[in-house]
PDB file of C-alpha atoms in Angstrom:
ATOM      1  CA  GLN G   1      17.754 -44.037  15.178  1.00 80.00           C
ATOM      2  CA  SER G   2      16.793 -43.690  11.509  1.00 87.00           C
ATOM      3  CA  VAL G   3      14.000 -41.389  10.371  1.00 90.00           C
ATOM      4  CA  LEU G   4      12.498 -44.170   8.249  1.00 96.00           C
ATOM      5  CA  THR G   5      11.704 -47.519   9.869  1.00 96.00           C
ATOM      6  CA  GLN G   6      12.573 -50.828   8.226  1.00 97.00           C
ATOM      7  CA  PRO G   7      12.623 -54.339   9.699  1.00 97.00           C
ATOM      8  CA  PRO G   8      16.209 -55.303  10.590  1.00 96.00           C
ATOM      9  CA  SER G   9      15.985 -58.590   8.727  1.00 96.00           C
ATOM     10  CA  VAL G  10      13.786 -60.722   6.489  1.00 97.00           C
ATOM     11  CA  SER G  11      14.303 -64.185   5.102  1.00 95.00           C
ATOM     12  CA  ALA G  12      12.737 -66.551   2.616  1.00 95.00           C
ATOM     13  CA  ALA G  13      13.613 -69.589   0.572  1.00 95.00           C
ATOM     14  CA  PRO G  14      14.929 -69.488  -3.001  1.00 96.00           C
ATOM     15  CA  GLY G  15      12.109 -68.947  -5.479  1.00 96.00           C
ATOM     16  CA  GLN G  16       9.826 -67.417  -2.886  1.00 97.00           C
ATOM     17  CA  LYS G  17       8.663 -63.823  -2.497  1.00 97.00           C
ATOM     18  CA  VAL G  18       9.615 -61.342   0.189  1.00 97.00           C
ATOM     19  CA  THR G  19       8.493 -57.825   1.037  1.00 97.00           C
ATOM     20  CA  ILE G  20      10.393 -55.140   2.925  1.00 98.00           C
ATOM     21  CA  SER G  21       8.467 -52.299   4.511  1.00 97.00           C
ATOM     22  CA  CYS G  22       9.580 -48.709   5.029  1.00 98.00           C
ATOM     23  CA  SER G  23       7.563 -46.491   7.345  1.00 97.00           C
ATOM     24  CA  GLY G  24       7.852 -42.723   7.600  1.00 96.00           C
ATOM     25  CA  SER G  25       5.672 -39.669   8.076  1.00 96.00           C
ATOM     26  CA  SER G  26       4.004 -36.821   6.242  1.00 95.00           C
ATOM     27  CA  SER G  27       7.336 -34.967   6.438  1.00 95.00           C
ATOM     28  CA  ASN G  28       9.022 -37.468   4.193  1.00 96.00           C
ATOM     29  CA  ILE G  29       7.352 -40.461   2.525  1.00 96.00           C
ATOM     30  CA  GLY G  30       3.888 -38.919   2.703  1.00 95.00           C
ATOM     31  CA  ASN G  31       4.857 -36.077   0.384  1.00 94.00           C
ATOM     32  CA  ASN G  32       7.848 -37.320  -1.587  1.00 95.00           C
ATOM     33  CA  TYR G  33       8.975 -40.120  -3.852  1.00 96.00           C
ATOM     34  CA  VAL G  34      10.672 -43.168  -2.357  1.00 97.00           C
ATOM     35  CA  SER G  35      13.733 -44.938  -3.741  1.00 98.00           C
ATOM     36  CA  TRP G  36      15.234 -48.315  -2.854  1.00 98.00           C
ATOM     37  CA  TYR G  37      18.856 -49.482  -2.914  1.00 98.00           C
ATOM     38  CA  GLN G  38      20.600 -52.848  -2.754  1.00 97.00           C
ATOM     39  CA  HIS G  39      23.940 -52.874  -0.952  1.00 96.00           C
ATOM     40  CA  LEU G  40      26.434 -55.690  -0.740  1.00 92.00           C
ATOM     41  CA  PRO G  41      29.180 -54.934   1.792  1.00 82.00           C
ATOM     42  CA  GLY G  42      32.313 -53.596   0.156  1.00 83.00           C
ATOM     43  CA  THR G  43      30.545 -52.635  -3.049  1.00 90.00           C
ATOM     44  CA  ALA G  44      28.769 -49.589  -4.413  1.00 93.00           C
ATOM     45  CA  PRO G  45      25.068 -49.457  -3.527  1.00 94.00           C
ATOM     46  CA  LYS G  46      22.740 -50.035  -6.490  1.00 96.00           C
ATOM     47  CA  LEU G  47      19.517 -48.202  -7.296  1.00 97.00           C
ATOM     48  CA  LEU G  48      16.641 -50.677  -7.545  1.00 98.00           C
ATOM     49  CA  ILE G  49      13.512 -48.509  -7.499  1.00 98.00           C
ATOM     50  CA  TYR G  50      12.948 -44.785  -7.944  1.00 97.00           C
ATOM     51  CA  GLU G  51       9.863 -42.576  -7.795  1.00 96.00           C
ATOM     52  CA  ASN G  52       8.086 -45.221  -5.698  1.00 97.00           C
ATOM     53  CA  ASN G  53       7.706 -47.896  -8.348  1.00 97.00           C
ATOM     54  CA  LYS G  54       9.969 -47.331 -11.354  1.00 97.00           C
ATOM     55  CA  ARG G  55      12.875 -49.621 -12.207  1.00 97.00           C
ATOM     56  CA  PRO G  56      16.097 -48.374 -13.822  1.00 96.00           C
ATOM     57  CA  SER G  57      17.134 -50.171 -16.964  1.00 94.00           C
ATOM     58  CA  GLY G  58      18.836 -53.439 -16.149  1.00 94.00           C
ATOM     59  CA  ILE G  59      16.877 -54.085 -12.954  1.00 96.00           C
ATOM     60  CA  PRO G  60      14.755 -57.210 -13.429  1.00 96.00           C
ATOM     61  CA  ASP G  61      10.992 -57.057 -12.941  1.00 95.00           C
ATOM     62  CA  ARG G  62      11.384 -59.397  -9.979  1.00 97.00           C
ATOM     63  CA  PHE G  63      11.909 -56.170  -8.042  1.00 97.00           C
ATOM     64  CA  SER G  64       8.895 -53.922  -7.489  1.00 97.00           C
ATOM     65  CA  GLY G  65       8.010 -50.926  -5.354  1.00 97.00           C
ATOM     66  CA  SER G  66       4.835 -49.395  -4.039  1.00 97.00           C
ATOM     67  CA  LYS G  67       3.775 -46.567  -1.742  1.00 97.00           C
ATOM     68  CA  SER G  68       0.659 -45.895   0.262  1.00 96.00           C
ATOM     69  CA  GLY G  69       0.329 -42.883   2.517  1.00 96.00           C
ATOM     70  CA  THR G  70       3.411 -42.691   4.714  1.00 96.00           C
ATOM     71  CA  SER G  71       4.699 -46.194   3.989  1.00 97.00           C
ATOM     72  CA  ALA G  72       6.466 -47.878   1.104  1.00 98.00           C
ATOM     73  CA  THR G  73       7.187 -51.487   0.234  1.00 98.00           C
ATOM     74  CA  LEU G  74       9.850 -53.257  -1.791  1.00 98.00           C
ATOM     75  CA  GLY G  75       8.869 -56.634  -3.203  1.00 98.00           C
ATOM     76  CA  ILE G  76      11.230 -59.259  -4.539  1.00 97.00           C
ATOM     77  CA  THR G  77       9.890 -62.374  -6.261  1.00 97.00           C
ATOM     78  CA  GLY G  78      11.695 -65.472  -7.448  1.00 96.00           C
ATOM     79  CA  LEU G  79      14.351 -65.059  -4.764  1.00 97.00           C
ATOM     80  CA  GLN G  80      17.915 -66.002  -5.700  1.00 95.00           C
ATOM     81  CA  THR G  81      20.938 -66.483  -3.487  1.00 94.00           C
ATOM     82  CA  GLY G  82      22.476 -63.500  -5.249  1.00 93.00           C
ATOM     83  CA  ASP G  83      19.745 -61.304  -3.780  1.00 96.00           C
ATOM     84  CA  GLU G  84      21.264 -61.644  -0.316  1.00 96.00           C
ATOM     85  CA  ALA G  85      22.181 -58.083   0.593  1.00 96.00           C
ATOM     86  CA  ASP G  86      21.158 -55.091   2.660  1.00 97.00           C
ATOM     87  CA  TYR G  87      18.230 -53.070   1.322  1.00 98.00           C
ATOM     88  CA  TYR G  88      17.599 -49.394   2.086  1.00 98.00           C
ATOM     89  CA  CYS G  89      14.709 -47.056   1.412  1.00 98.00           C
ATOM     90  CA  GLY G  90      15.302 -43.346   1.036  1.00 97.00           C
ATOM     91  CA  THR G  91      13.397 -40.133   0.429  1.00 96.00           C
ATOM     92  CA  TRP G  92      13.538 -36.377   0.821  1.00 94.00           C
ATOM     93  CA  ASP G  93      12.454 -34.908   4.153  1.00 93.00           C
ATOM     94  CA  SER G  94      11.021 -31.467   4.920  1.00 92.00           C
ATOM     95  CA  SER G  95      14.016 -30.881   7.198  1.00 89.00           C
ATOM     96  CA  LEU G  96      15.910 -30.296   3.924  1.00 88.00           C
ATOM     97  CA  SER G  97      17.754 -33.582   3.974  1.00 92.00           C
ATOM     98  CA  VAL G  98      17.668 -37.000   2.389  1.00 94.00           C
ATOM     99  CA  VAL G  99      16.678 -39.643   4.918  1.00 95.00           C
ATOM    100  CA  PHE G 100      17.197 -43.385   4.811  1.00 96.00           C
ATOM    101  CA  GLY G 101      15.778 -46.364   6.611  1.00 96.00           C
ATOM    102  CA  GLY G 102      18.058 -48.307   8.899  1.00 96.00           C
ATOM    103  CA  GLY G 103      18.416 -51.072   6.340  1.00 96.00           C
ATOM    104  CA  THR G 104      17.038 -54.605   6.066  1.00 97.00           C
ATOM    105  CA  LYS G 105      19.272 -57.644   5.744  1.00 97.00           C
ATOM    106  CA  LEU G 106      17.798 -60.181   3.354  1.00 97.00           C
ATOM    107  CA  THR G 107      18.737 -63.803   3.876  1.00 96.00           C
ATOM    108  CA  VAL G 108      17.856 -66.357   1.221  1.00 95.00           C
ATOM    109  CA  LEU G 109      17.639 -69.614   3.138  1.00 88.00           C
TER     110      LEU G 109
ATOM    111  CA  GLN H   1      29.791 -45.944 -18.725  1.00 94.00           C
ATOM    112  CA  VAL H   2      29.402 -43.825 -15.611  1.00 96.00           C
ATOM    113  CA  GLN H   3      32.293 -44.094 -13.182  1.00 97.00           C
ATOM    114  CA  LEU H   4      32.721 -42.433  -9.814  1.00 97.00           C
ATOM    115  CA  VAL H   5      36.028 -43.000  -8.040  1.00 97.00           C
ATOM    116  CA  GLU H   6      36.555 -41.681  -4.524  1.00 97.00           C
ATOM    117  CA  SER H   7      39.934 -41.035  -2.940  1.00 97.00           C
ATOM    118  CA  GLY H   8      41.501 -39.232  -0.012  1.00 97.00           C
ATOM    119  CA  GLY H   9      40.384 -41.400   2.874  1.00 96.00           C
ATOM    120  CA  GLY H  10      42.698 -42.495   5.646  1.00 96.00           C
ATOM    121  CA  VAL H  11      43.355 -42.408   9.372  1.00 97.00           C
ATOM    122  CA  VAL H  12      43.171 -38.995  11.006  1.00 97.00           C
ATOM    123  CA  GLN H  13      43.206 -37.757  14.594  1.00 97.00           C
ATOM    124  CA  PRO H  14      40.134 -36.161  16.179  1.00 97.00           C
ATOM    125  CA  GLY H  15      39.930 -32.453  15.481  1.00 97.00           C
ATOM    126  CA  ARG H  16      41.993 -32.679  12.292  1.00 97.00           C
ATOM    127  CA  SER H  17      40.911 -32.228   8.675  1.00 97.00           C
ATOM    128  CA  LEU H  18      40.755 -34.300   5.510  1.00 97.00           C
ATOM    129  CA  ARG H  19      39.649 -33.669   1.938  1.00 98.00           C
ATOM    130  CA  LEU H  20      37.928 -36.343  -0.098  1.00 98.00           C
ATOM    131  CA  SER H  21      37.731 -36.334  -3.885  1.00 98.00           C
ATOM    132  CA  CYS H  22      35.442 -38.074  -6.346  1.00 98.00           C
ATOM    133  CA  ALA H  23      36.553 -38.271  -9.980  1.00 98.00           C
ATOM    134  CA  ALA H  24      33.618 -38.586 -12.370  1.00 98.00           C
ATOM    135  CA  SER H  25      33.557 -39.869 -15.938  1.00 97.00           C
ATOM    136  CA  GLY H  26      31.128 -41.261 -18.481  1.00 97.00           C
ATOM    137  CA  PHE H  27      28.575 -38.445 -18.218  1.00 96.00           C
ATOM    138  CA  THR H  28      28.412 -34.652 -18.471  1.00 96.00           C
ATOM    139  CA  PHE H  29      29.413 -33.922 -14.889  1.00 96.00           C
ATOM    140  CA  SER H  30      28.537 -30.221 -15.061  1.00 95.00           C
ATOM    141  CA  ASN H  31      24.873 -31.025 -15.742  1.00 94.00           C
ATOM    142  CA  TYR H  32      24.097 -32.919 -12.541  1.00 95.00           C
ATOM    143  CA  GLY H  33      23.814 -32.461  -8.816  1.00 94.00           C
ATOM    144  CA  MET H  34      26.116 -34.649  -6.753  1.00 96.00           C
ATOM    145  CA  HIS H  35      25.887 -36.085  -3.247  1.00 97.00           C
ATOM    146  CA  TRP H  36      28.030 -37.555  -0.513  1.00 98.00           C
ATOM    147  CA  VAL H  37      26.593 -40.428   1.525  1.00 97.00           C
ATOM    148  CA  ARG H  38      28.394 -42.286   4.314  1.00 97.00           C
ATOM    149  CA  GLN H  39      28.123 -45.559   6.168  1.00 95.00           C
ATOM    150  CA  ALA H  40      29.635 -45.982   9.607  1.00 95.00           C
ATOM    151  CA  PRO H  41      30.851 -49.470  10.578  1.00 93.00           C
ATOM    152  CA  GLY H  42      27.874 -51.723  11.283  1.00 91.00           C
ATOM    153  CA  LYS H  43      25.417 -48.897  10.593  1.00 93.00           C
ATOM    154  CA  GLY H  44      23.108 -47.866   7.776  1.00 92.00           C
ATOM    155  CA  LEU H  45      23.451 -45.249   5.082  1.00 94.00           C
ATOM    156  CA  GLU H  46      23.529 -41.590   6.119  1.00 96.00           C
ATOM    157  CA  TRP H  47      23.186 -38.734   3.680  1.00 96.00           C
ATOM    158  CA  VAL H  48      25.911 -36.100   4.108  1.00 97.00           C
ATOM    159  CA  ALA H  49      25.485 -33.338   1.536  1.00 96.00           C
ATOM    160  CA  VAL H  50      24.376 -32.336  -1.954  1.00 94.00           C
ATOM    161  CA  ILE H  51      25.678 -29.708  -4.366  1.00 94.00           C
ATOM    162  CA  SER H  52      23.876 -28.343  -7.398  1.00 93.00           C
ATOM    163  CA  PHE H  53      25.142 -28.765 -10.944  1.00 94.00           C
ATOM    164  CA  ASP H  54      26.852 -25.381 -10.899  1.00 93.00           C
ATOM    165  CA  GLY H  55      27.885 -25.337  -7.252  1.00 92.00           C
ATOM    166  CA  SER H  56      25.554 -22.495  -6.355  1.00 92.00           C
ATOM    167  CA  ASN H  57      23.363 -24.454  -3.934  1.00 91.00           C
ATOM    168  CA  LYS H  58      24.402 -26.811  -1.164  1.00 93.00           C
ATOM    169  CA  TYR H  59      22.556 -28.675   1.570  1.00 92.00           C
ATOM    170  CA  TYR H  60      24.016 -30.603   4.495  1.00 94.00           C
ATOM    171  CA  GLY H  61      22.894 -33.223   6.977  1.00 93.00           C
ATOM    172  CA  ASP H  62      22.529 -31.972  10.545  1.00 92.00           C
ATOM    173  CA  SER H  63      25.413 -34.081  11.879  1.00 95.00           C
ATOM    174  CA  VAL H  64      27.985 -32.431   9.580  1.00 96.00           C
ATOM    175  CA  LYS H  65      26.579 -28.922   9.174  1.00 96.00           C
ATOM    176  CA  GLY H  66      29.206 -26.303   9.937  1.00 96.00           C
ATOM    177  CA  ARG H  67      32.080 -28.825   9.827  1.00 97.00           C
ATOM    178  CA  PHE H  68      31.966 -30.298   6.315  1.00 98.00           C
ATOM    179  CA  THR H  69      31.976 -28.431   3.001  1.00 98.00           C
ATOM    180  CA  ILE H  70      30.952 -29.860  -0.344  1.00 97.00           C
ATOM    181  CA  SER H  71      32.367 -28.343  -3.526  1.00 97.00           C
ATOM    182  CA  ARG H  72      33.014 -29.212  -7.137  1.00 97.00           C
ATOM    183  CA  ASP H  73      35.289 -28.364 -10.051  1.00 97.00           C
ATOM    184  CA  ASN H  74      33.376 -28.819 -13.302  1.00 97.00           C
ATOM    185  CA  PHE H  75      36.533 -28.336 -15.360  1.00 97.00           C
ATOM    186  CA  LYS H  76      38.194 -31.247 -13.603  1.00 98.00           C
ATOM    187  CA  ASN H  77      34.987 -33.343 -13.355  1.00 98.00           C
ATOM    188  CA  THR H  78      35.663 -33.727  -9.659  1.00 98.00           C
ATOM    189  CA  LEU H  79      33.542 -33.529  -6.521  1.00 98.00           C
ATOM    190  CA  TYR H  80      35.078 -32.727  -3.145  1.00 98.00           C
ATOM    191  CA  LEU H  81      34.210 -33.009   0.512  1.00 98.00           C
ATOM    192  CA  GLN H  82      36.253 -31.035   3.030  1.00 98.00           C
ATOM    193  CA  LEU H  83      36.004 -32.626   6.458  1.00 98.00           C
ATOM    194  CA  ASN H  84      37.001 -30.353   9.367  1.00 97.00           C
ATOM    195  CA  SER H  85      36.891 -30.788  13.141  1.00 97.00           C
ATOM    196  CA  LEU H  86      36.650 -34.535  12.681  1.00 97.00           C
ATOM    197  CA  ARG H  87      35.125 -36.681  15.412  1.00 97.00           C
ATOM    198  CA  PRO H  88      35.335 -40.432  16.037  1.00 97.00           C
ATOM    199  CA  GLU H  89      31.688 -40.704  15.001  1.00 96.00           C
ATOM    200  CA  ASP H  90      32.659 -39.465  11.525  1.00 97.00           C
ATOM    201  CA  THR H  91      34.425 -42.780  10.957  1.00 98.00           C
ATOM    202  CA  ALA H  92      32.731 -44.252   7.899  1.00 97.00           C
ATOM    203  CA  VAL H  93      32.986 -45.240   4.279  1.00 97.00           C
ATOM    204  CA  TYR H  94      32.177 -42.130   2.262  1.00 98.00           C
ATOM    205  CA  TYR H  95      30.443 -42.593  -1.094  1.00 97.00           C
ATOM    206  CA  CYS H  96      29.885 -40.043  -3.807  1.00 98.00           C
ATOM    207  CA  ALA H  97      26.683 -40.471  -5.751  1.00 97.00           C
ATOM    208  CA  LYS H  98      25.075 -38.863  -8.777  1.00 96.00           C
ATOM    209  CA  ASP H  99      21.634 -37.245  -8.727  1.00 95.00           C
ATOM    210  CA  PRO H 100      19.708 -38.085 -11.928  1.00 92.00           C
ATOM    211  CA  GLY H 101      18.070 -34.653 -12.067  1.00 87.00           C
ATOM    212  CA  SER H 102      19.744 -32.377 -14.563  1.00 80.00           C
ATOM    213  CA  GLY H 103      20.277 -28.664 -14.155  1.00 75.00           C
ATOM    214  CA  SER H 104      18.514 -27.174 -11.135  1.00 74.00           C
ATOM    215  CA  ASN H 105      16.172 -30.135 -10.802  1.00 79.00           C
ATOM    216  CA  TYR H 106      17.404 -32.265  -7.945  1.00 80.00           C
ATOM    217  CA  VAL H 107      15.430 -35.470  -7.545  1.00 85.00           C
ATOM    218  CA  PHE H 108      17.226 -36.555  -4.355  1.00 90.00           C
ATOM    219  CA  TYR H 109      17.892 -40.118  -5.233  1.00 94.00           C
ATOM    220  CA  PHE H 110      21.093 -41.701  -6.507  1.00 96.00           C
ATOM    221  CA  ASP H 111      21.438 -43.496  -9.830  1.00 95.00           C
ATOM    222  CA  TYR H 112      25.192 -44.135  -9.655  1.00 96.00           C
ATOM    223  CA  TRP H 113      27.504 -44.595  -6.709  1.00 97.00           C
ATOM    224  CA  GLY H 114      31.242 -44.928  -6.260  1.00 96.00           C
ATOM    225  CA  GLN H 115      32.945 -47.732  -4.350  1.00 95.00           C
ATOM    226  CA  GLY H 116      33.657 -45.492  -1.391  1.00 96.00           C
ATOM    227  CA  THR H 117      36.687 -44.347   0.583  1.00 97.00           C
ATOM    228  CA  LEU H 118      37.216 -45.164   4.255  1.00 97.00           C
ATOM    229  CA  VAL H 119      37.797 -42.408   6.787  1.00 98.00           C
ATOM    230  CA  THR H 120      38.902 -43.475  10.254  1.00 98.00           C
ATOM    231  CA  VAL H 121      39.021 -40.876  13.006  1.00 97.00           C
ATOM    232  CA  SER H 122      41.100 -42.137  15.887  1.00 95.00           C
ATOM    233  CA  SER H 123      43.865 -40.996  18.181  1.00 92.00           C
TER     234      SER H 123
END
């Protein structure tokens, strides 16, 4: 059982938009920045979003992040087949640990 | 470019020990905090531990506290994870990851990750 709650899966057609939610509490998301990662099995995870809504260099603006209260959202527009992956949110928790969501599998139909 | 290369994984019996290494290059290793994160088969990411840039501060996840020890050698640009009293539930791919915060300023997210090393705990 993960501390942060994500939907197990989302899907959309190529070119469409999808959002992935991440729900937490005042112990984590409510008082800390959220980051998002893309993970293809067998590869190194990749940072997509940090500090709620900032993109590292090289990450296209098709990826966006937002936070409101104790929830955060990752948005992906212009979906491509190469976006099929697992997506994780993460943040610091007052229990003195980094916590992640359980991951969301994105399928591009 | 930043490279993180883990090694040391393998098959080990319950109760035994293993030491993982992560060789870092492409950045000033001694300036940054470093983390270990793991992923059990079919499961999500789980944070394991963090160590400060100079090794003076360490934090651990509850599931490994008292059994695992994170350390670093800034002369060798290498991060370590000592795994003791291993359990079957420790079976996972272990990733090392860099914290972007320099000096004492952890930011607790991960801007670079290694490819991981697989640890299998089984009799």
